[in-house]
């Protein structure tokens, strides 16, 4: 039940508000040159930080595809579906 509510709220946010504010839509640190010795490819959405390539299961990949089709960026959809599904 919690997943249904979370997915519904996420879908409503995408449809009503687009992808969100410019600051929330930007992954943190992916477009900037990282200092030596730090992890690269990190991004933060909905207070969830993920780094590197995410291994999504079939359900998470379906979630990602659905939200990308609704207009969410691929990177954000990947992180949010990994975190909440």
PDB file of C-alpha atoms in Angstrom:
ATOM      1  CA  UNK A   1       0.000   0.000   0.000  1.00  0.00           C
ATOM      2  CA  UNK A   2       2.851   2.389   0.859  1.00  0.00           C
ATOM      3  CA  UNK A   3       4.416   1.827  -2.566  1.00  0.00           C
ATOM      4  CA  UNK A   4       1.141   2.593  -4.334  1.00  0.00           C
ATOM      5  CA  UNK A   5       0.775   5.855  -2.421  1.00  0.00           C
ATOM      6  CA  UNK A   6       4.405   6.820  -3.042  1.00  0.00           C
ATOM      7  CA  UNK A   7       4.145   6.042  -6.756  1.00  0.00           C
ATOM      8  CA  UNK A   8       0.867   7.949  -7.020  1.00  0.00           C
ATOM      9  CA  UNK A   9       2.306  11.010  -5.306  1.00  0.00           C
ATOM     10  CA  UNK A  10       5.396  10.869  -7.495  1.00  0.00           C
ATOM     11  CA  UNK A  11       3.290  10.620 -10.649  1.00  0.00           C
ATOM     12  CA  UNK A  12       1.128  13.542  -9.542  1.00  0.00           C
ATOM     13  CA  UNK A  13       4.203  15.656  -8.860  1.00  0.00           C
ATOM     14  CA  UNK A  14       5.546  14.928 -12.338  1.00  0.00           C
ATOM     15  CA  UNK A  15       2.241  15.685 -14.076  1.00  0.00           C
ATOM     16  CA  UNK A  16       1.299  18.754 -12.031  1.00  0.00           C
ATOM     17  CA  UNK A  17       4.686  20.327 -11.441  1.00  0.00           C
ATOM     18  CA  UNK A  18       6.744  19.062 -14.314  1.00  0.00           C
ATOM     19  CA  UNK A  19      10.085  17.768 -13.158  1.00  0.00           C
ATOM     20  CA  UNK A  20      10.240  20.204 -10.244  1.00  0.00           C
ATOM     21  CA  UNK A  21      12.276  23.288  -9.569  1.00  0.00           C
ATOM     22  CA  UNK A  22      15.496  23.833 -11.415  1.00  0.00           C
ATOM     23  CA  UNK A  23      17.558  23.206  -8.312  1.00  0.00           C
ATOM     24  CA  UNK A  24      15.757  19.951  -7.510  1.00  0.00           C
ATOM     25  CA  UNK A  25      15.971  18.723 -11.086  1.00  0.00           C
ATOM     26  CA  UNK A  26      19.740  19.068 -11.299  1.00  0.00           C
ATOM     27  CA  UNK A  27      21.795  16.110 -10.152  1.00  0.00           C
ATOM     28  CA  UNK A  28      24.402  17.269  -7.683  1.00  0.00           C
ATOM     29  CA  UNK A  29      27.970  16.964  -8.824  1.00  0.00           C
ATOM     30  CA  UNK A  30      27.506  15.197 -12.155  1.00  0.00           C
ATOM     31  CA  UNK A  31      28.173  18.192 -14.418  1.00  0.00           C
ATOM     32  CA  UNK A  32      30.973  19.656 -12.365  1.00  0.00           C
ATOM     33  CA  UNK A  33      34.551  18.512 -12.329  1.00  0.00           C
ATOM     34  CA  UNK A  34      35.067  16.530  -9.136  1.00  0.00           C
ATOM     35  CA  UNK A  35      38.207  16.987  -7.052  1.00  0.00           C
ATOM     36  CA  UNK A  36      40.764  14.201  -7.279  1.00  0.00           C
ATOM     37  CA  UNK A  37      39.972  11.228  -5.070  1.00  0.00           C
ATOM     38  CA  UNK A  38      36.200  11.789  -4.913  1.00  0.00           C
ATOM     39  CA  UNK A  39      33.482   9.596  -6.343  1.00  0.00           C
ATOM     40  CA  UNK A  40      32.130  10.630  -9.712  1.00  0.00           C
ATOM     41  CA  UNK A  41      28.707  10.023 -11.149  1.00  0.00           C
ATOM     42  CA  UNK A  42      26.856  10.862  -7.930  1.00  0.00           C
ATOM     43  CA  UNK A  43      23.404  12.429  -8.000  1.00  0.00           C
ATOM     44  CA  UNK A  44      20.880  13.332  -5.323  1.00  0.00           C
ATOM     45  CA  UNK A  45      17.106  13.433  -5.743  1.00  0.00           C
ATOM     46  CA  UNK A  46      14.423  13.382  -3.033  1.00  0.00           C
ATOM     47  CA  UNK A  47      17.179  13.403  -0.403  1.00  0.00           C
ATOM     48  CA  UNK A  48      18.599  10.131  -1.792  1.00  0.00           C
ATOM     49  CA  UNK A  49      22.204  10.136  -2.993  1.00  0.00           C
ATOM     50  CA  UNK A  50      23.332   7.447  -5.437  1.00  0.00           C
ATOM     51  CA  UNK A  51      26.727   7.086  -7.061  1.00  0.00           C
ATOM     52  CA  UNK A  52      27.793   5.154 -10.115  1.00  0.00           C
ATOM     53  CA  UNK A  53      25.730   2.753 -12.186  1.00  0.00           C
ATOM     54  CA  UNK A  54      22.637   1.394 -10.458  1.00  0.00           C
ATOM     55  CA  UNK A  55      21.636  -2.224 -10.953  1.00  0.00           C
ATOM     56  CA  UNK A  56      17.854  -2.093 -11.253  1.00  0.00           C
ATOM     57  CA  UNK A  57      15.605  -5.135 -11.110  1.00  0.00           C
ATOM     58  CA  UNK A  58      12.791  -5.622 -13.643  1.00  0.00           C
ATOM     59  CA  UNK A  59      10.226  -3.790 -11.506  1.00  0.00           C
ATOM     60  CA  UNK A  60      12.558  -0.824 -11.029  1.00  0.00           C
ATOM     61  CA  UNK A  61      13.365  -0.680 -14.762  1.00  0.00           C
ATOM     62  CA  UNK A  62       9.630  -0.631 -15.553  1.00  0.00           C
ATOM     63  CA  UNK A  63       9.164   2.170 -13.011  1.00  0.00           C
ATOM     64  CA  UNK A  64      12.026   4.123 -14.573  1.00  0.00           C
ATOM     65  CA  UNK A  65      10.631   3.745 -18.096  1.00  0.00           C
ATOM     66  CA  UNK A  66       7.176   4.867 -16.926  1.00  0.00           C
ATOM     67  CA  UNK A  67       8.447   8.063 -15.308  1.00  0.00           C
ATOM     68  CA  UNK A  68      10.779   8.908 -18.190  1.00  0.00           C
ATOM     69  CA  UNK A  69       7.755   8.613 -20.496  1.00  0.00           C
ATOM     70  CA  UNK A  70       5.882  11.035 -18.196  1.00  0.00           C
ATOM     71  CA  UNK A  71       8.686  13.585 -18.589  1.00  0.00           C
ATOM     72  CA  UNK A  72      11.072  12.910 -15.703  1.00  0.00           C
ATOM     73  CA  UNK A  73      14.777  12.826 -16.543  1.00  0.00           C
ATOM     74  CA  UNK A  74      16.282   9.360 -16.898  1.00  0.00           C
ATOM     75  CA  UNK A  75      18.789  10.003 -14.131  1.00  0.00           C
ATOM     76  CA  UNK A  76      16.139  11.135 -11.637  1.00  0.00           C
ATOM     77  CA  UNK A  77      13.743   8.310 -12.538  1.00  0.00           C
ATOM     78  CA  UNK A  78      16.545   5.779 -12.083  1.00  0.00           C
ATOM     79  CA  UNK A  79      17.454   7.074  -8.597  1.00  0.00           C
ATOM     80  CA  UNK A  80      13.880   7.453  -7.368  1.00  0.00           C
ATOM     81  CA  UNK A  81      12.742   4.045  -8.659  1.00  0.00           C
ATOM     82  CA  UNK A  82      15.830   2.437  -7.115  1.00  0.00           C
ATOM     83  CA  UNK A  83      15.182   4.130  -3.775  1.00  0.00           C
ATOM     84  CA  UNK A  84      11.411   3.738  -3.507  1.00  0.00           C
ATOM     85  CA  UNK A  85      10.680   0.418  -5.266  1.00  0.00           C
TER      86      UNK A  85
END
